[in-house]
Protein backbone atom coordinates (compact mmCIF):
# COMPACT_ATOMS: atom_id res chain seq x y z
CA UNK A 1 0.00 0.00 0.00
CA UNK A 2 2.68 2.53 0.89
CA UNK A 3 4.54 4.17 -1.93
CA UNK A 4 7.60 6.39 -2.01
CA UNK A 5 9.51 7.56 1.00
CA UNK A 6 8.41 11.21 1.08
CA UNK A 7 10.76 12.43 3.79
CA UNK A 8 12.73 11.65 6.90
CA UNK A 9 12.24 14.20 9.68
CA UNK A 10 15.10 14.89 12.08
CA UNK A 11 14.58 16.90 15.27
CA UNK A 12 17.56 19.18 15.88
CA UNK A 13 18.52 21.34 18.86
CA UNK A 14 20.37 23.87 16.69
CA UNK A 15 18.72 24.54 13.34
CA UNK A 16 21.45 26.84 12.03
CA UNK A 17 24.19 24.33 12.80
CA UNK A 18 22.27 21.42 11.32
CA UNK A 19 21.40 23.38 8.16
CA UNK A 20 25.04 24.42 7.81
CA UNK A 21 26.15 20.79 8.06
CA UNK A 22 23.80 19.70 5.31
CA UNK A 23 24.50 22.71 3.10
CA UNK A 24 28.24 22.92 3.62
CA UNK A 25 29.64 19.62 4.82
CA UNK A 26 27.22 17.37 2.94
CA UNK A 27 26.69 19.69 -0.03
CA UNK A 28 22.91 19.37 -0.14
CA UNK A 29 20.28 21.77 -1.43
CA UNK A 30 18.95 23.36 1.76
CA UNK A 31 16.03 25.80 2.16
CA UNK A 32 15.84 28.75 4.48
CA UNK A 33 14.13 28.07 7.83
CA UNK A 34 10.35 28.11 7.43
CA UNK A 35 8.29 28.79 10.58
CA UNK A 36 5.13 26.68 10.76
CA UNK A 37 3.36 27.96 13.86
CA UNK A 38 0.32 25.77 13.24
CA UNK A 39 2.58 22.71 13.64
CA UNK A 40 4.76 24.14 16.42
CA UNK A 41 7.95 23.78 14.39
CA UNK A 42 10.41 25.64 12.26
CA UNK A 43 11.42 23.48 9.30
CA UNK A 44 14.42 23.43 7.01
CA UNK A 45 13.75 21.40 3.86
CA UNK A 46 16.61 19.48 2.27
CA UNK A 47 16.12 18.19 -1.24
CA UNK A 48 17.92 15.01 -2.19
CA UNK A 49 17.71 13.36 -5.61
CA UNK A 50 15.40 10.61 -4.34
CA UNK A 51 13.72 12.04 -1.24
CA UNK A 52 13.67 14.90 1.26
CA UNK A 53 14.99 15.48 4.74
CA UNK A 54 13.20 17.85 7.10
CA UNK A 55 15.08 19.40 9.99
CA UNK A 56 12.57 20.20 12.74
CA UNK A 57 13.12 22.66 15.55
CA UNK A 58 10.59 23.59 18.26
CA UNK A 59 8.55 26.73 17.74
CA UNK A 60 6.36 28.12 20.49
CA UNK A 61 5.36 26.83 23.91
CA UNK A 62 3.67 23.56 23.03
CA UNK A 63 5.85 22.20 20.27
CA UNK A 64 5.41 18.48 19.63
CA UNK A 65 9.18 18.34 19.09
CA UNK A 66 10.20 19.63 22.51
CA UNK A 67 9.56 16.44 24.48
CA UNK A 68 11.53 14.49 21.88
CA UNK A 69 14.49 16.85 22.20
CA UNK A 70 14.26 16.68 26.00
CA UNK A 71 14.74 12.92 25.67
CA UNK A 72 17.26 13.21 22.83
CA UNK A 73 19.23 16.39 23.53
CA UNK A 74 21.56 16.00 20.55
CA UNK A 75 18.61 15.42 18.20
CA UNK A 76 17.56 12.35 16.26
CA UNK A 77 15.22 10.88 13.69
CA UNK A 78 11.71 11.95 14.68
CA UNK A 79 9.57 10.30 12.00
CA UNK A 80 9.53 8.89 8.51
CA UNK A 81 6.85 9.72 5.96
CA UNK A 82 5.49 7.34 3.36
CA UNK A 83 3.23 8.35 0.52
CA UNK A 84 -0.19 6.79 0.08
CA UNK A 85 -2.69 7.30 -2.70
CA UNK A 86 -5.76 7.62 -0.49
CA UNK A 87 -5.31 8.79 3.10
CA UNK A 88 -8.77 7.76 4.26
CA UNK A 89 -8.45 4.29 2.76
CA UNK A 90 -5.01 4.02 4.40
CA UNK A 91 -6.42 5.07 7.76
CA UNK A 92 -9.22 2.55 7.58
CA UNK A 93 -6.79 -0.19 6.56
CA UNK A 94 -4.52 0.64 9.53
CA UNK A 95 -7.44 0.60 11.96
CA UNK A 96 -8.64 -2.69 10.53
CA UNK A 97 -5.15 -4.08 11.27
CA UNK A 98 -5.37 -2.88 14.87
CA UNK A 99 -2.83 -0.07 14.41
CA UNK A 100 -3.28 3.12 16.36
CA UNK A 101 -3.80 6.34 14.42
CA UNK A 102 -2.77 9.37 16.49
CA UNK A 103 -5.13 12.22 17.26
CA UNK A 104 -8.80 11.90 16.42
CA UNK A 105 -8.13 9.90 13.28
CA UNK A 106 -8.98 12.71 10.91
CA UNK A 107 -6.21 13.66 8.49
CA UNK A 108 -4.57 17.02 9.10
CA UNK A 109 -2.92 19.26 6.55
CA UNK A 110 0.81 18.63 6.88
CA UNK A 111 3.93 20.61 6.18
CA UNK A 112 3.49 20.24 2.41
CA UNK A 113 -0.16 21.30 2.32
CA UNK A 114 -1.34 17.72 1.87
CA UNK A 115 -3.41 15.50 4.19
CA UNK A 116 -1.37 13.48 6.67
CA UNK A 117 -1.86 11.04 9.54
CA UNK A 118 0.56 9.73 12.14
CA UNK A 119 0.71 6.12 13.34
CA UNK A 120 1.73 5.10 16.84
CA UNK A 121 5.46 4.29 17.07
CA UNK A 122 4.82 1.32 19.35
CA UNK A 123 2.86 -0.29 16.52
CA UNK A 124 5.72 0.17 14.02
CA UNK A 125 8.97 -1.00 15.59
CA UNK A 126 9.51 2.15 17.58
CA UNK A 127 9.22 4.49 14.62
CA UNK A 128 6.71 7.29 14.34
CA UNK A 129 5.23 6.87 10.86
CA UNK A 130 3.56 9.67 8.90
CA UNK A 131 1.34 8.83 5.96
CA UNK A 132 0.87 11.54 3.36
CA UNK A 133 -1.59 11.53 0.51
CA UNK A 134 0.77 12.36 -2.32
CO1 LIG B 1 6.71 14.87 8.29
PDB file of C-alpha atoms and ligand atoms in Angstrom:
ATOM      1  CA  UNK A   1       0.000   0.000   0.000  1.00  0.00           C
ATOM      2  CA  UNK A   2       2.678   2.525   0.895  1.00  0.00           C
ATOM      3  CA  UNK A   3       4.540   4.171  -1.926  1.00  0.00           C
ATOM      4  CA  UNK A   4       7.598   6.388  -2.014  1.00  0.00           C
ATOM      5  CA  UNK A   5       9.513   7.564   0.999  1.00  0.00           C
ATOM      6  CA  UNK A   6       8.414  11.207   1.085  1.00  0.00           C
ATOM      7  CA  UNK A   7      10.759  12.434   3.789  1.00  0.00           C
ATOM      8  CA  UNK A   8      12.730  11.652   6.902  1.00  0.00           C
ATOM      9  CA  UNK A   9      12.239  14.204   9.683  1.00  0.00           C
ATOM     10  CA  UNK A  10      15.096  14.890  12.082  1.00  0.00           C
ATOM     11  CA  UNK A  11      14.583  16.902  15.266  1.00  0.00           C
ATOM     12  CA  UNK A  12      17.561  19.182  15.876  1.00  0.00           C
ATOM     13  CA  UNK A  13      18.519  21.337  18.856  1.00  0.00           C
ATOM     14  CA  UNK A  14      20.371  23.870  16.686  1.00  0.00           C
ATOM     15  CA  UNK A  15      18.720  24.536  13.338  1.00  0.00           C
ATOM     16  CA  UNK A  16      21.454  26.838  12.030  1.00  0.00           C
ATOM     17  CA  UNK A  17      24.192  24.332  12.802  1.00  0.00           C
ATOM     18  CA  UNK A  18      22.267  21.415  11.323  1.00  0.00           C
ATOM     19  CA  UNK A  19      21.399  23.376   8.165  1.00  0.00           C
ATOM     20  CA  UNK A  20      25.038  24.418   7.809  1.00  0.00           C
ATOM     21  CA  UNK A  21      26.151  20.787   8.065  1.00  0.00           C
ATOM     22  CA  UNK A  22      23.796  19.700   5.310  1.00  0.00           C
ATOM     23  CA  UNK A  23      24.503  22.706   3.101  1.00  0.00           C
ATOM     24  CA  UNK A  24      28.238  22.924   3.622  1.00  0.00           C
ATOM     25  CA  UNK A  25      29.638  19.623   4.823  1.00  0.00           C
ATOM     26  CA  UNK A  26      27.217  17.368   2.944  1.00  0.00           C
ATOM     27  CA  UNK A  27      26.688  19.686  -0.034  1.00  0.00           C
ATOM     28  CA  UNK A  28      22.909  19.366  -0.141  1.00  0.00           C
ATOM     29  CA  UNK A  29      20.275  21.769  -1.431  1.00  0.00           C
ATOM     30  CA  UNK A  30      18.948  23.358   1.758  1.00  0.00           C
ATOM     31  CA  UNK A  31      16.029  25.798   2.163  1.00  0.00           C
ATOM     32  CA  UNK A  32      15.844  28.752   4.483  1.00  0.00           C
ATOM     33  CA  UNK A  33      14.126  28.067   7.833  1.00  0.00           C
ATOM     34  CA  UNK A  34      10.346  28.111   7.435  1.00  0.00           C
ATOM     35  CA  UNK A  35       8.286  28.791  10.576  1.00  0.00           C
ATOM     36  CA  UNK A  36       5.131  26.683  10.757  1.00  0.00           C
ATOM     37  CA  UNK A  37       3.361  27.960  13.856  1.00  0.00           C
ATOM     38  CA  UNK A  38       0.323  25.766  13.242  1.00  0.00           C
ATOM     39  CA  UNK A  39       2.585  22.712  13.638  1.00  0.00           C
ATOM     40  CA  UNK A  40       4.764  24.140  16.419  1.00  0.00           C
ATOM     41  CA  UNK A  41       7.955  23.775  14.393  1.00  0.00           C
ATOM     42  CA  UNK A  42      10.412  25.644  12.257  1.00  0.00           C
ATOM     43  CA  UNK A  43      11.420  23.479   9.300  1.00  0.00           C
ATOM     44  CA  UNK A  44      14.419  23.425   7.008  1.00  0.00           C
ATOM     45  CA  UNK A  45      13.754  21.396   3.862  1.00  0.00           C
ATOM     46  CA  UNK A  46      16.613  19.475   2.274  1.00  0.00           C
ATOM     47  CA  UNK A  47      16.122  18.188  -1.237  1.00  0.00           C
ATOM     48  CA  UNK A  48      17.920  15.013  -2.191  1.00  0.00           C
ATOM     49  CA  UNK A  49      17.710  13.362  -5.611  1.00  0.00           C
ATOM     50  CA  UNK A  50      15.396  10.613  -4.337  1.00  0.00           C
ATOM     51  CA  UNK A  51      13.718  12.041  -1.242  1.00  0.00           C
ATOM     52  CA  UNK A  52      13.673  14.896   1.260  1.00  0.00           C
ATOM     53  CA  UNK A  53      14.988  15.484   4.737  1.00  0.00           C
ATOM     54  CA  UNK A  54      13.203  17.850   7.104  1.00  0.00           C
ATOM     55  CA  UNK A  55      15.081  19.398   9.987  1.00  0.00           C
ATOM     56  CA  UNK A  56      12.572  20.204  12.739  1.00  0.00           C
ATOM     57  CA  UNK A  57      13.122  22.663  15.550  1.00  0.00           C
ATOM     58  CA  UNK A  58      10.588  23.593  18.258  1.00  0.00           C
ATOM     59  CA  UNK A  59       8.554  26.735  17.738  1.00  0.00           C
ATOM     60  CA  UNK A  60       6.359  28.120  20.491  1.00  0.00           C
ATOM     61  CA  UNK A  61       5.362  26.831  23.905  1.00  0.00           C
ATOM     62  CA  UNK A  62       3.671  23.564  23.028  1.00  0.00           C
ATOM     63  CA  UNK A  63       5.852  22.200  20.273  1.00  0.00           C
ATOM     64  CA  UNK A  64       5.412  18.480  19.633  1.00  0.00           C
ATOM     65  CA  UNK A  65       9.179  18.336  19.093  1.00  0.00           C
ATOM     66  CA  UNK A  66      10.203  19.634  22.513  1.00  0.00           C
ATOM     67  CA  UNK A  67       9.559  16.441  24.475  1.00  0.00           C
ATOM     68  CA  UNK A  68      11.528  14.488  21.876  1.00  0.00           C
ATOM     69  CA  UNK A  69      14.493  16.846  22.202  1.00  0.00           C
ATOM     70  CA  UNK A  70      14.260  16.682  25.995  1.00  0.00           C
ATOM     71  CA  UNK A  71      14.738  12.917  25.673  1.00  0.00           C
ATOM     72  CA  UNK A  72      17.259  13.205  22.833  1.00  0.00           C
ATOM     73  CA  UNK A  73      19.228  16.392  23.526  1.00  0.00           C
ATOM     74  CA  UNK A  74      21.558  16.003  20.552  1.00  0.00           C
ATOM     75  CA  UNK A  75      18.608  15.416  18.202  1.00  0.00           C
ATOM     76  CA  UNK A  76      17.563  12.349  16.256  1.00  0.00           C
ATOM     77  CA  UNK A  77      15.222  10.881  13.689  1.00  0.00           C
ATOM     78  CA  UNK A  78      11.714  11.945  14.678  1.00  0.00           C
ATOM     79  CA  UNK A  79       9.569  10.296  12.003  1.00  0.00           C
ATOM     80  CA  UNK A  80       9.528   8.893   8.513  1.00  0.00           C
ATOM     81  CA  UNK A  81       6.849   9.723   5.962  1.00  0.00           C
ATOM     82  CA  UNK A  82       5.489   7.339   3.359  1.00  0.00           C
ATOM     83  CA  UNK A  83       3.231   8.351   0.520  1.00  0.00           C
ATOM     84  CA  UNK A  84      -0.189   6.785   0.078  1.00  0.00           C
ATOM     85  CA  UNK A  85      -2.690   7.298  -2.703  1.00  0.00           C
ATOM     86  CA  UNK A  86      -5.761   7.624  -0.487  1.00  0.00           C
ATOM     87  CA  UNK A  87      -5.306   8.793   3.103  1.00  0.00           C
ATOM     88  CA  UNK A  88      -8.773   7.757   4.261  1.00  0.00           C
ATOM     89  CA  UNK A  89      -8.452   4.295   2.760  1.00  0.00           C
ATOM     90  CA  UNK A  90      -5.009   4.022   4.398  1.00  0.00           C
ATOM     91  CA  UNK A  91      -6.423   5.073   7.764  1.00  0.00           C
ATOM     92  CA  UNK A  92      -9.220   2.548   7.577  1.00  0.00           C
ATOM     93  CA  UNK A  93      -6.793  -0.186   6.559  1.00  0.00           C
ATOM     94  CA  UNK A  94      -4.519   0.643   9.526  1.00  0.00           C
ATOM     95  CA  UNK A  95      -7.439   0.600  11.955  1.00  0.00           C
ATOM     96  CA  UNK A  96      -8.643  -2.692  10.534  1.00  0.00           C
ATOM     97  CA  UNK A  97      -5.155  -4.076  11.270  1.00  0.00           C
ATOM     98  CA  UNK A  98      -5.371  -2.876  14.866  1.00  0.00           C
ATOM     99  CA  UNK A  99      -2.830  -0.074  14.411  1.00  0.00           C
ATOM    100  CA  UNK A 100      -3.275   3.122  16.361  1.00  0.00           C
ATOM    101  CA  UNK A 101      -3.804   6.343  14.423  1.00  0.00           C
ATOM    102  CA  UNK A 102      -2.773   9.369  16.490  1.00  0.00           C
ATOM    103  CA  UNK A 103      -5.135  12.221  17.256  1.00  0.00           C
ATOM    104  CA  UNK A 104      -8.804  11.900  16.421  1.00  0.00           C
ATOM    105  CA  UNK A 105      -8.134   9.899  13.278  1.00  0.00           C
ATOM    106  CA  UNK A 106      -8.977  12.714  10.910  1.00  0.00           C
ATOM    107  CA  UNK A 107      -6.208  13.659   8.488  1.00  0.00           C
ATOM    108  CA  UNK A 108      -4.571  17.024   9.099  1.00  0.00           C
ATOM    109  CA  UNK A 109      -2.917  19.264   6.553  1.00  0.00           C
ATOM    110  CA  UNK A 110       0.815  18.633   6.885  1.00  0.00           C
ATOM    111  CA  UNK A 111       3.934  20.612   6.184  1.00  0.00           C
ATOM    112  CA  UNK A 112       3.490  20.240   2.409  1.00  0.00           C
ATOM    113  CA  UNK A 113      -0.165  21.297   2.322  1.00  0.00           C
ATOM    114  CA  UNK A 114      -1.336  17.716   1.870  1.00  0.00           C
ATOM    115  CA  UNK A 115      -3.411  15.497   4.187  1.00  0.00           C
ATOM    116  CA  UNK A 116      -1.365  13.478   6.667  1.00  0.00           C
ATOM    117  CA  UNK A 117      -1.858  11.039   9.538  1.00  0.00           C
ATOM    118  CA  UNK A 118       0.557   9.728  12.144  1.00  0.00           C
ATOM    119  CA  UNK A 119       0.711   6.122  13.337  1.00  0.00           C
ATOM    120  CA  UNK A 120       1.734   5.105  16.842  1.00  0.00           C
ATOM    121  CA  UNK A 121       5.461   4.291  17.067  1.00  0.00           C
ATOM    122  CA  UNK A 122       4.821   1.318  19.355  1.00  0.00           C
ATOM    123  CA  UNK A 123       2.864  -0.285  16.520  1.00  0.00           C
ATOM    124  CA  UNK A 124       5.719   0.168  14.017  1.00  0.00           C
ATOM    125  CA  UNK A 125       8.969  -1.001  15.591  1.00  0.00           C
ATOM    126  CA  UNK A 126       9.515   2.153  17.581  1.00  0.00           C
ATOM    127  CA  UNK A 127       9.222   4.490  14.619  1.00  0.00           C
ATOM    128  CA  UNK A 128       6.709   7.293  14.339  1.00  0.00           C
ATOM    129  CA  UNK A 129       5.227   6.871  10.857  1.00  0.00           C
ATOM    130  CA  UNK A 130       3.561   9.665   8.900  1.00  0.00           C
ATOM    131  CA  UNK A 131       1.343   8.828   5.957  1.00  0.00           C
ATOM    132  CA  UNK A 132       0.871  11.541   3.364  1.00  0.00           C
ATOM    133  CA  UNK A 133      -1.588  11.531   0.506  1.00  0.00           C
ATOM    134  CA  UNK A 134       0.772  12.362  -2.324  1.00  0.00           C
TER     135      UNK A 134
HETATM  136 CO1  LIG B   1       6.712  14.873   8.293  1.00  0.00          CO
END
